[in-house]
Structure formats: structure tokens, C-alpha cells
PDB file of C-alpha atoms in Angstrom:
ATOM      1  CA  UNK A 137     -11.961  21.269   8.835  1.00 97.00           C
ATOM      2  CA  UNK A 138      -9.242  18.674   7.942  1.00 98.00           C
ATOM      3  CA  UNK A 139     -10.167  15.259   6.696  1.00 99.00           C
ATOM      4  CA  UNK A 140      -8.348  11.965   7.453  1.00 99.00           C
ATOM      5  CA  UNK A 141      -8.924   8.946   5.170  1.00 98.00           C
ATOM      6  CA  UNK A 142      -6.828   5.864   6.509  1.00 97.00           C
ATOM      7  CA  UNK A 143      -6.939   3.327   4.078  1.00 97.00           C
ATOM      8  CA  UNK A 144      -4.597  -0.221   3.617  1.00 95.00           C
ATOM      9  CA  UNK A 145      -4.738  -1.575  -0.031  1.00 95.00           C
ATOM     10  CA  UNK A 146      -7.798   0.793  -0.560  1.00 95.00           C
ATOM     11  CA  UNK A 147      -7.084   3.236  -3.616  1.00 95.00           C
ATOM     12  CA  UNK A 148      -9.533   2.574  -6.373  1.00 96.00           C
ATOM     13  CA  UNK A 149     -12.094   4.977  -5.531  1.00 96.00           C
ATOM     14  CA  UNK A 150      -9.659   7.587  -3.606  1.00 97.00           C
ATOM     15  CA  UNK A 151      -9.436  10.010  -6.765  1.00 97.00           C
ATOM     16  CA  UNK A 152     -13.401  10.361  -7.001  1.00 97.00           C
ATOM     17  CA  UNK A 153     -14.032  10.611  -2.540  1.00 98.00           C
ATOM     18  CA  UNK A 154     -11.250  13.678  -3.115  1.00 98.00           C
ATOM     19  CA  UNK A 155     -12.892  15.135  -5.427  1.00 97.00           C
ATOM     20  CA  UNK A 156     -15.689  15.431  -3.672  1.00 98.00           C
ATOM     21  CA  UNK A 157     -13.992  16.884  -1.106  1.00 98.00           C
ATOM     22  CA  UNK A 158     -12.400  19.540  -2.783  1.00 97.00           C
ATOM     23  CA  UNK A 159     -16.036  20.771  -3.885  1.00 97.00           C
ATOM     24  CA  UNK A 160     -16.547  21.685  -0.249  1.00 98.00           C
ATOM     25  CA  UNK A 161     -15.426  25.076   1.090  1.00 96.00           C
ATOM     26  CA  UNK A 162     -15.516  23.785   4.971  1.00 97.00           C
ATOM     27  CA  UNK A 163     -13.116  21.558   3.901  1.00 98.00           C
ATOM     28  CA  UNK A 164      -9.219  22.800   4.295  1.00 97.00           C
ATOM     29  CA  UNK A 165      -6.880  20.117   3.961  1.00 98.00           C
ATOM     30  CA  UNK A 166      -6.865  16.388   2.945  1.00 98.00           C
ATOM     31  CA  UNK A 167      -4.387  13.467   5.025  1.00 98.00           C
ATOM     32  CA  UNK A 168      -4.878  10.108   2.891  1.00 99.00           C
ATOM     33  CA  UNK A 169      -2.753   7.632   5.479  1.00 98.00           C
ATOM     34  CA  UNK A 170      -0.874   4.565   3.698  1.00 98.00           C
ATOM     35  CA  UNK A 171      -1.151   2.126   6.188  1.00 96.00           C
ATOM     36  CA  UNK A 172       1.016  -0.242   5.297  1.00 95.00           C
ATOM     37  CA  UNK A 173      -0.401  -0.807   1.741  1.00 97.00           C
ATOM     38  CA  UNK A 174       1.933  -3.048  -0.572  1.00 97.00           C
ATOM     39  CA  UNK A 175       4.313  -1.595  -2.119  1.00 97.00           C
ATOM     40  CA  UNK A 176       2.690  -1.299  -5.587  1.00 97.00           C
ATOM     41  CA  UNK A 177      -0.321  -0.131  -3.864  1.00 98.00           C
ATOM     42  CA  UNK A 178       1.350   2.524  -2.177  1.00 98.00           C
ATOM     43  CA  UNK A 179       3.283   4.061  -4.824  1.00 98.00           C
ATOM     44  CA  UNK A 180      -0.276   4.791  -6.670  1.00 98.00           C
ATOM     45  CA  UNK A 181      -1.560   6.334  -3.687  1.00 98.00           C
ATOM     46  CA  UNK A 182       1.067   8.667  -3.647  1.00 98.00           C
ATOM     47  CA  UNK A 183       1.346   9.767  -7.007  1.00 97.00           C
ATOM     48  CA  UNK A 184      -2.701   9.764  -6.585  1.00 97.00           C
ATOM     49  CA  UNK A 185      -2.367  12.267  -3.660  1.00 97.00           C
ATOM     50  CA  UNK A 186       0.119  14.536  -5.725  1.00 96.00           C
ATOM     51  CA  UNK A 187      -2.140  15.184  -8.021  1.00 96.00           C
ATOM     52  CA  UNK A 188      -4.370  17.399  -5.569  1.00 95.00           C
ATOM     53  CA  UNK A 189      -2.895  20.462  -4.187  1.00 92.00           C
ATOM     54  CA  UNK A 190      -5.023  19.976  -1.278  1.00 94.00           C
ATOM     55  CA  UNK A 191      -4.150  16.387  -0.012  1.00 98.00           C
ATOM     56  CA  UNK A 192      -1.506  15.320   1.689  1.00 98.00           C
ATOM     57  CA  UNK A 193       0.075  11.646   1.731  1.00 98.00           C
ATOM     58  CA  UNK A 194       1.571   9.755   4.935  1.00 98.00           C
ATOM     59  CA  UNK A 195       2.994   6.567   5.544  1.00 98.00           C
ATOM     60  CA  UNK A 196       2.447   4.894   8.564  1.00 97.00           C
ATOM     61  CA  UNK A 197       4.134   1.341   8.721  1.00 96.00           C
ATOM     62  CA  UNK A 198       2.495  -0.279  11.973  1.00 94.00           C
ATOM     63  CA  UNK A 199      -0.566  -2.135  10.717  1.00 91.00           C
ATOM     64  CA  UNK A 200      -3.850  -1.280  12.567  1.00 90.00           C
ATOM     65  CA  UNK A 201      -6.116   1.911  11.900  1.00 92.00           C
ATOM     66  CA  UNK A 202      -5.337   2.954  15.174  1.00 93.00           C
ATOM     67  CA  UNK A 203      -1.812   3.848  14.212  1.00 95.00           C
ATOM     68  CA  UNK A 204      -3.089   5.372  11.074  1.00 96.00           C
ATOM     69  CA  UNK A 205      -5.147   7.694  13.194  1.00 96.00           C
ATOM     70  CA  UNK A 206      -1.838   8.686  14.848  1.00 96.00           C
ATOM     71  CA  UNK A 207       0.213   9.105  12.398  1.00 97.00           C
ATOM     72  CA  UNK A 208      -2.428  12.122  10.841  1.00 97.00           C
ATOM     73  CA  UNK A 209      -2.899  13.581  14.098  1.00 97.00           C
ATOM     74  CA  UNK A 210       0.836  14.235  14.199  1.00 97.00           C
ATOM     75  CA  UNK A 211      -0.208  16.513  11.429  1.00 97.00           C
ATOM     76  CA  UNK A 212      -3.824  17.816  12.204  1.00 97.00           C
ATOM     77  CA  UNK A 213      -4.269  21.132  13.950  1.00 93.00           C
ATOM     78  CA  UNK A 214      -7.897  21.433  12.596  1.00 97.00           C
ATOM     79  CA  UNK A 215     -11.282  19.916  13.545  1.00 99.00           C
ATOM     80  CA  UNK A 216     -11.372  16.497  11.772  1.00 99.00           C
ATOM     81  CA  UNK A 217     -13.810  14.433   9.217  1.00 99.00           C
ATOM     82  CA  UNK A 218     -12.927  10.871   9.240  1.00 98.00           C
ATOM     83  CA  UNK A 219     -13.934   8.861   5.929  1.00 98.00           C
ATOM     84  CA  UNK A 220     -12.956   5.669   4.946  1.00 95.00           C
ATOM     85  CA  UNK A 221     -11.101   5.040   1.379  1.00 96.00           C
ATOM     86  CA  UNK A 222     -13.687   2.232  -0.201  1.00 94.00           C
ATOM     87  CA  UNK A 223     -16.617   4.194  -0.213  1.00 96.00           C
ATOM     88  CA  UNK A 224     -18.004   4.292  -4.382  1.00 96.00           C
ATOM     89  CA  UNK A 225     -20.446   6.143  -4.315  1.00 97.00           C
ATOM     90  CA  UNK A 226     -20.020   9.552  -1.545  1.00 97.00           C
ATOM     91  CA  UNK A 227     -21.914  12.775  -2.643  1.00 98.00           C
ATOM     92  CA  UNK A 228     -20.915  16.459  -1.460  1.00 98.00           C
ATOM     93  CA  UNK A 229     -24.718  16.226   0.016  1.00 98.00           C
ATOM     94  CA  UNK A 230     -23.427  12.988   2.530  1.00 98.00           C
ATOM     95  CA  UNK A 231     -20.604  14.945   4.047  1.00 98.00           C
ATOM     96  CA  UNK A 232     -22.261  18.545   3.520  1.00 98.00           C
ATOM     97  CA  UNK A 233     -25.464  17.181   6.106  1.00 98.00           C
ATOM     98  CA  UNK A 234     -22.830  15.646   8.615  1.00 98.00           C
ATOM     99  CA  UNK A 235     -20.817  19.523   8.792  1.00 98.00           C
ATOM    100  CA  UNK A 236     -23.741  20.746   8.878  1.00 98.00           C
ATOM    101  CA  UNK A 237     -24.569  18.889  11.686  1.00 99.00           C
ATOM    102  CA  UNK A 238     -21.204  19.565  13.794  1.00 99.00           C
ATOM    103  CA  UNK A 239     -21.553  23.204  13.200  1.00 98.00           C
ATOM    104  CA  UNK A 240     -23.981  23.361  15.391  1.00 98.00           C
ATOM    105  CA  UNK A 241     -22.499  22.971  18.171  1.00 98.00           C
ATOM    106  CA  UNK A 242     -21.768  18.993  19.058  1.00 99.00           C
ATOM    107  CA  UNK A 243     -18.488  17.649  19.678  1.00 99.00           C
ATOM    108  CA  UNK A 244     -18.737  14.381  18.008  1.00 99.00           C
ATOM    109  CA  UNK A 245     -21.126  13.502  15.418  1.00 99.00           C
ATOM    110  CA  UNK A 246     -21.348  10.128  13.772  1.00 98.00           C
ATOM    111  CA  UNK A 247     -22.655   8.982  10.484  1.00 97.00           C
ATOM    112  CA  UNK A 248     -25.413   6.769  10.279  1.00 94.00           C
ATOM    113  CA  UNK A 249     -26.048   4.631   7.375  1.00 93.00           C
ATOM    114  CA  UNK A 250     -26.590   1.122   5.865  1.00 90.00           C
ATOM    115  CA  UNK A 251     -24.573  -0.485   3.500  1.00 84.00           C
ATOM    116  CA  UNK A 252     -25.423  -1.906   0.600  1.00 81.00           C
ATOM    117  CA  UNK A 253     -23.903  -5.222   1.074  1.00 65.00           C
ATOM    118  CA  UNK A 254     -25.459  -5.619   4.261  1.00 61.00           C
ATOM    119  CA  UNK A 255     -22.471  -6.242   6.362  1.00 54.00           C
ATOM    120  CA  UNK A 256     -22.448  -5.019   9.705  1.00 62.00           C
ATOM    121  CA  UNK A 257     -20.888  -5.419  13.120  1.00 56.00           C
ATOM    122  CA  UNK A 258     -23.062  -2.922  14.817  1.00 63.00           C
ATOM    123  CA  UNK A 259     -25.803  -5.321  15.391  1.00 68.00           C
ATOM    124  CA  UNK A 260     -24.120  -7.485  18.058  1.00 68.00           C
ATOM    125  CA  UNK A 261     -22.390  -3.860  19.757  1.00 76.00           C
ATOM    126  CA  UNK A 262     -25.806  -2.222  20.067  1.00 76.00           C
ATOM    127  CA  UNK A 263     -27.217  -4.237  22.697  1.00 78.00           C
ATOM    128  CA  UNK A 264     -23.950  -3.992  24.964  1.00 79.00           C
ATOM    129  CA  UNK A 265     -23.617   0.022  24.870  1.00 81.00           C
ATOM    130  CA  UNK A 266     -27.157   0.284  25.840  1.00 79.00           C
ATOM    131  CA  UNK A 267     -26.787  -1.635  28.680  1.00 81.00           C
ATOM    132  CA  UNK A 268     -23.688  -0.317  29.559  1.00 83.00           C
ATOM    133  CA  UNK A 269     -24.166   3.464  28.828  1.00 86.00           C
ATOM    134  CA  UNK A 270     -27.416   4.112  27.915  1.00 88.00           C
ATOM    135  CA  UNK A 271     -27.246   7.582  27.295  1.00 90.00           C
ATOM    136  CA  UNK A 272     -25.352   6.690  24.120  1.00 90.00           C
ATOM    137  CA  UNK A 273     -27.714   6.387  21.567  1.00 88.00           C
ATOM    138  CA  UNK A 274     -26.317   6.049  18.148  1.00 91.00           C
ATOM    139  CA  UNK A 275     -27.473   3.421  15.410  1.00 89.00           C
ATOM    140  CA  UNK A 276     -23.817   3.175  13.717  1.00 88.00           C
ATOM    141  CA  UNK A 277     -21.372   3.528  16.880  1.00 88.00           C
ATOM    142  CA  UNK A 278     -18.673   1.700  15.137  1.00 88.00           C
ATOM    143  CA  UNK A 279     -18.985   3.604  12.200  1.00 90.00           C
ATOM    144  CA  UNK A 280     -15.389   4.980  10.701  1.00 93.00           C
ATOM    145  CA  UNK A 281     -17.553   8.348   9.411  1.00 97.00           C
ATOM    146  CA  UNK A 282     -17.713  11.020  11.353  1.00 99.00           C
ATOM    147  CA  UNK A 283     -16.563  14.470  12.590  1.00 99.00           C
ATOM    148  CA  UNK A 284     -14.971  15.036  15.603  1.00 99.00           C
ATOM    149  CA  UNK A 285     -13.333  18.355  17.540  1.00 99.00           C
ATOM    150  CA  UNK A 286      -9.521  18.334  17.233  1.00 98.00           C
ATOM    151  CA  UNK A 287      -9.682  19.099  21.150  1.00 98.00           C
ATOM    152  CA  UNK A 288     -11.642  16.086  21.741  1.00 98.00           C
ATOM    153  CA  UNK A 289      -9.268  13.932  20.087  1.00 97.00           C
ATOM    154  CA  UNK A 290      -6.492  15.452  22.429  1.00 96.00           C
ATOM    155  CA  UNK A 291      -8.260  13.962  25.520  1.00 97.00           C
ATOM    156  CA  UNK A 292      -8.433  10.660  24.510  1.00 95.00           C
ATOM    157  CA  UNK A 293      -6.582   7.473  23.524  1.00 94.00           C
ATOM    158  CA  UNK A 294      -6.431   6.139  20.440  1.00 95.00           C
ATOM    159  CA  UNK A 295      -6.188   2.225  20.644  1.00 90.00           C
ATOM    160  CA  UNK A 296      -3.962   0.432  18.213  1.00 86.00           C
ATOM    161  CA  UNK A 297      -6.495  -1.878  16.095  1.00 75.00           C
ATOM    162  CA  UNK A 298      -9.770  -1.357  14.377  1.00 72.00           C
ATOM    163  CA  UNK A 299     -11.990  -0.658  17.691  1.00 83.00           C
ATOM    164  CA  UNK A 300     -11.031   2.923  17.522  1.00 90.00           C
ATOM    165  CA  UNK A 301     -14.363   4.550  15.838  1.00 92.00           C
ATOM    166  CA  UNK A 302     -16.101   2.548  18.479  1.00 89.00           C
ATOM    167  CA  UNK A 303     -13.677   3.978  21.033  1.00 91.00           C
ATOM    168  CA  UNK A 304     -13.446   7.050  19.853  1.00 95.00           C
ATOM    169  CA  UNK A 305     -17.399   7.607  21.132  1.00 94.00           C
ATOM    170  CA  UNK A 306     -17.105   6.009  23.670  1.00 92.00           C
ATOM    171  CA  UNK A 307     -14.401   7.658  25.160  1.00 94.00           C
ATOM    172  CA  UNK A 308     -16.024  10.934  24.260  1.00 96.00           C
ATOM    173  CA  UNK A 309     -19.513  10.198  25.855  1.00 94.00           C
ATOM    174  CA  UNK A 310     -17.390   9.463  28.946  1.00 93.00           C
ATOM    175  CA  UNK A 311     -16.018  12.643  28.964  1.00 96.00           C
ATOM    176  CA  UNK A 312     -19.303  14.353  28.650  1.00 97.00           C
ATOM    177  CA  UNK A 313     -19.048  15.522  25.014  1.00 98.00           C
ATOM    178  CA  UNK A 314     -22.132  16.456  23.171  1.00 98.00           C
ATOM    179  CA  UNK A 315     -22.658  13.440  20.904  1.00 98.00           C
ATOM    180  CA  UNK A 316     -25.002  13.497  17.279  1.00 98.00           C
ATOM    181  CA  UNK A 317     -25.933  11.009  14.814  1.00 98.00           C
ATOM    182  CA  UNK A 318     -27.187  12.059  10.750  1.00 98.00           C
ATOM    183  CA  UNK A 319     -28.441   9.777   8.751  1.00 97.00           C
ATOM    184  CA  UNK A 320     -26.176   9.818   5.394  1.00 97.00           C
ATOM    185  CA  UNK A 321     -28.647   7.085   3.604  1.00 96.00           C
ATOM    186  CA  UNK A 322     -26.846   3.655   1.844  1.00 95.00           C
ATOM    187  CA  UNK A 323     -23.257   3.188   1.241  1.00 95.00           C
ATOM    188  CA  UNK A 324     -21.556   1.311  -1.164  1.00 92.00           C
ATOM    189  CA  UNK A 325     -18.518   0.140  -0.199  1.00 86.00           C
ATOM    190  CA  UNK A 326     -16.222  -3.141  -0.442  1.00 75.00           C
ATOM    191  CA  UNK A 327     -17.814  -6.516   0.913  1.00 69.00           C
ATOM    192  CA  UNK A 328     -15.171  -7.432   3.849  1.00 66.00           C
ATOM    193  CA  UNK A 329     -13.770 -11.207   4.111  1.00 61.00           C
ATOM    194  CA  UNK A 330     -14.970 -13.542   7.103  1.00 64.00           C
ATOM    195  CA  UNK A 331     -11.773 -13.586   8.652  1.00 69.00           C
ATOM    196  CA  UNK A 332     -11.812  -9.325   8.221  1.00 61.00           C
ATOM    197  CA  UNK A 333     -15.238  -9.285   9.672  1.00 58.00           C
ATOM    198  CA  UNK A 334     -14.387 -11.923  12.288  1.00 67.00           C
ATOM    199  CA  UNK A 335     -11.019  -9.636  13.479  1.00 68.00           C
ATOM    200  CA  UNK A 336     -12.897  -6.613  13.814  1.00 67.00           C
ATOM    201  CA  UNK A 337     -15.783  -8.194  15.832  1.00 66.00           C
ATOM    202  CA  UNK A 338     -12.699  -9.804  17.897  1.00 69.00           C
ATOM    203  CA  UNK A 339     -11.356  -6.235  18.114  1.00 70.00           C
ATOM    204  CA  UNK A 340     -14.719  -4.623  19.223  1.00 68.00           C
ATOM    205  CA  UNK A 341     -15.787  -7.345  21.389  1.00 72.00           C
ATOM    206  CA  UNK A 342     -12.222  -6.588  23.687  1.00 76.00           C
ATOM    207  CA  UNK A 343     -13.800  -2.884  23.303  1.00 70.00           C
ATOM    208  CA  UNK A 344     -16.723  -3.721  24.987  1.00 71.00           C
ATOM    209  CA  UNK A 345     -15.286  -5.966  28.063  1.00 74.00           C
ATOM    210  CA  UNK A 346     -13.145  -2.955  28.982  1.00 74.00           C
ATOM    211  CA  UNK A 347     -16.126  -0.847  29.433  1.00 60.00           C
ATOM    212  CA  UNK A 348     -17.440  -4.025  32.211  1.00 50.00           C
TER     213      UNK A 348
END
């Protein structure tokens, strides 16, 4: 399995998420996508991901995870673990339950968690999906963890902006995929800005009109 970690500005806890990787024997190879980071930023990144025989480092100038995503599928031929960059404090036991998980069988399965900051955009997305397409029942649906079969991903589109976990299930339910959800426990990760949190709900809420 292949891992992609998108992350923009994000490189503080990068060294310690990869080595907690590279404790895991399902894991293969490691893409760490600059997306867009500034300048400074990205030239630690890099030198970060040359320090791991295992990871690899891209560049991907268009702003928007969406693009990010992209850009590493240009160089994934693998099944695929998606993590994002900020998390402090991921154990080999949070991504070891979630391949566990996909190995048995599913085509998608999602991480559920809570964060330890509380922030969340789920709450407001819940009550749509269920409504819309009941039969997806996840707690974390636009969660950026989770595993996902490289054919999958070859069936769908990938959206520009910051919708795409979201769309990424919800593309896949459509298609009939078998879907999962583990429970990984609390994250720790960076408290998001208002104006972050109020572009992503922007993002998701466009998400959610398309499927009306």
C-alpha cells in the first residue's frame, strides 16, 4: 500500500507521521505532496523527505487538495492510505486497525475519530447524506483519513478544492463500492482559522447541492 500525505505549510510533525509509517510492513512507498507551501516551507519538506529512503517528494503548484491528490496519483500504482500532515500524535496501532480493516475485503474505508480541539464540519454534512443517500453511514465522511483501492480512485473524479474526502465517498457509494468506517480514537491536530473552517464548509456545502 502507498500512502499520500498532501499537506500546504504543514511540516512540523511530517518527520514523526513517517516514521511511523516506515514501522509498518503493509506500507510500500511514501508521496508527501507540496502543495504550494512557501518557499521556505517547501525547501524543508524536501530535504525532510530525502532523508527517508522510502518517501517521495512532489510539488504541485495549483492550490487546492484536490490537485494535490492528482499530482500523487500521477505516481501511485498501489492501493492508497490518505493521511493528513498536522496530525501530532498518530500511532502504528491508528493506521495498523484501518489496514486491517481494508484487508478484508472493502473498497473504501474511512477513519473515524474526534479531534481534540473539537473542530468539525461533519456535523452540519451528516444530516444531508442521510437524507440524500442513506445507505451511507459513516460518522466522519469528510474525513481526509482513509484507505481507498487504487482502482476505485480510477473511476472517479477528483474535484479541485477541499470537498474531495467528502467526494471521494460519495462518489464511491455511488458506484456501489463496499464502504467501512474504524474508529481510530482522538486526534490531535492543528486548530483551523474561521475563514479556513468557513472555506471548507463553503466547499462541502457546493458538495452536497450537486448530489440534489
Amino acid at each position: 500500500m502507498d500512502v499520500i500525505i498532501p499537506t500546504r505549510n504543514d511540516h512540523k510533525h511530517l518527520n514523526r507521521i513517517i516514521g511511523v509509517l516506515r514501522t509498518l510492513r503493509t506500507i510500500h512507498q511514501i508521496h508527501v505532496v507540496d502543495n504550494a507551501s512557501a518557499p521556505n516551507v517547501s525547501t524543508r519538506i524536501k530535504r525532510l523527505c530525502k532523508q527517508h529512503d522510502a518517501c517521495k517528494y512532489h510539488f504541485c503548484p495549483l492550490p487546492g487538495k484536490g490537485n494535490a491528490i492528482r499530482e500523487a496519483l500521477t505516481h501511485v500504482t498501489d492501493d492508497a492510505l490518505f493521511l493528513d500532515a498536522d496530525i501530532e500524535n498518530l500511532t502504528a496501532e491508528m493506521v495498523a486497525a484501518l489496514i486491517d480493516k481494508f484487508q478484508e475485503g472493502h473498497d473504501l474505508v474511512k477513519a473515524a475519530f474526534t479531534r481534540a480541539n473539537g473542530q468539525s464540519n461533519s456535523s452540519f454534512v451528516l444530516e444531508h447524506i442521510h437524507h440524500v443517500l442513506p445507505g451511507l453511514r459513516l460518522r466522519k465522511p469528510t474525513g481526509g483519513i482513509f484507505c481507498v483501492k487504487k482502482s476505485v480512485l480510477d473511476r472517479i473524479h477528483i474535484p479541485n478544492d477541499w470537498s474531495v474526502d467528502l467526494s471521494i465517498a460519495v462518489q464511491a457509494h455511488k458506484l456501489g463500492c463496499s464502504i467501512a468506517e474504524v474508529d481510530i480514537g482522538e486526534l490531535v491536530d492543528k486548530p483551523r482559522t474561521t475563514e479556513s473552517l468557513s472555506q471548507s464548509k463553503h466547499c462541502l456545502l457546493k458538495e452536497l447541492e450537486a448530489l440534489t
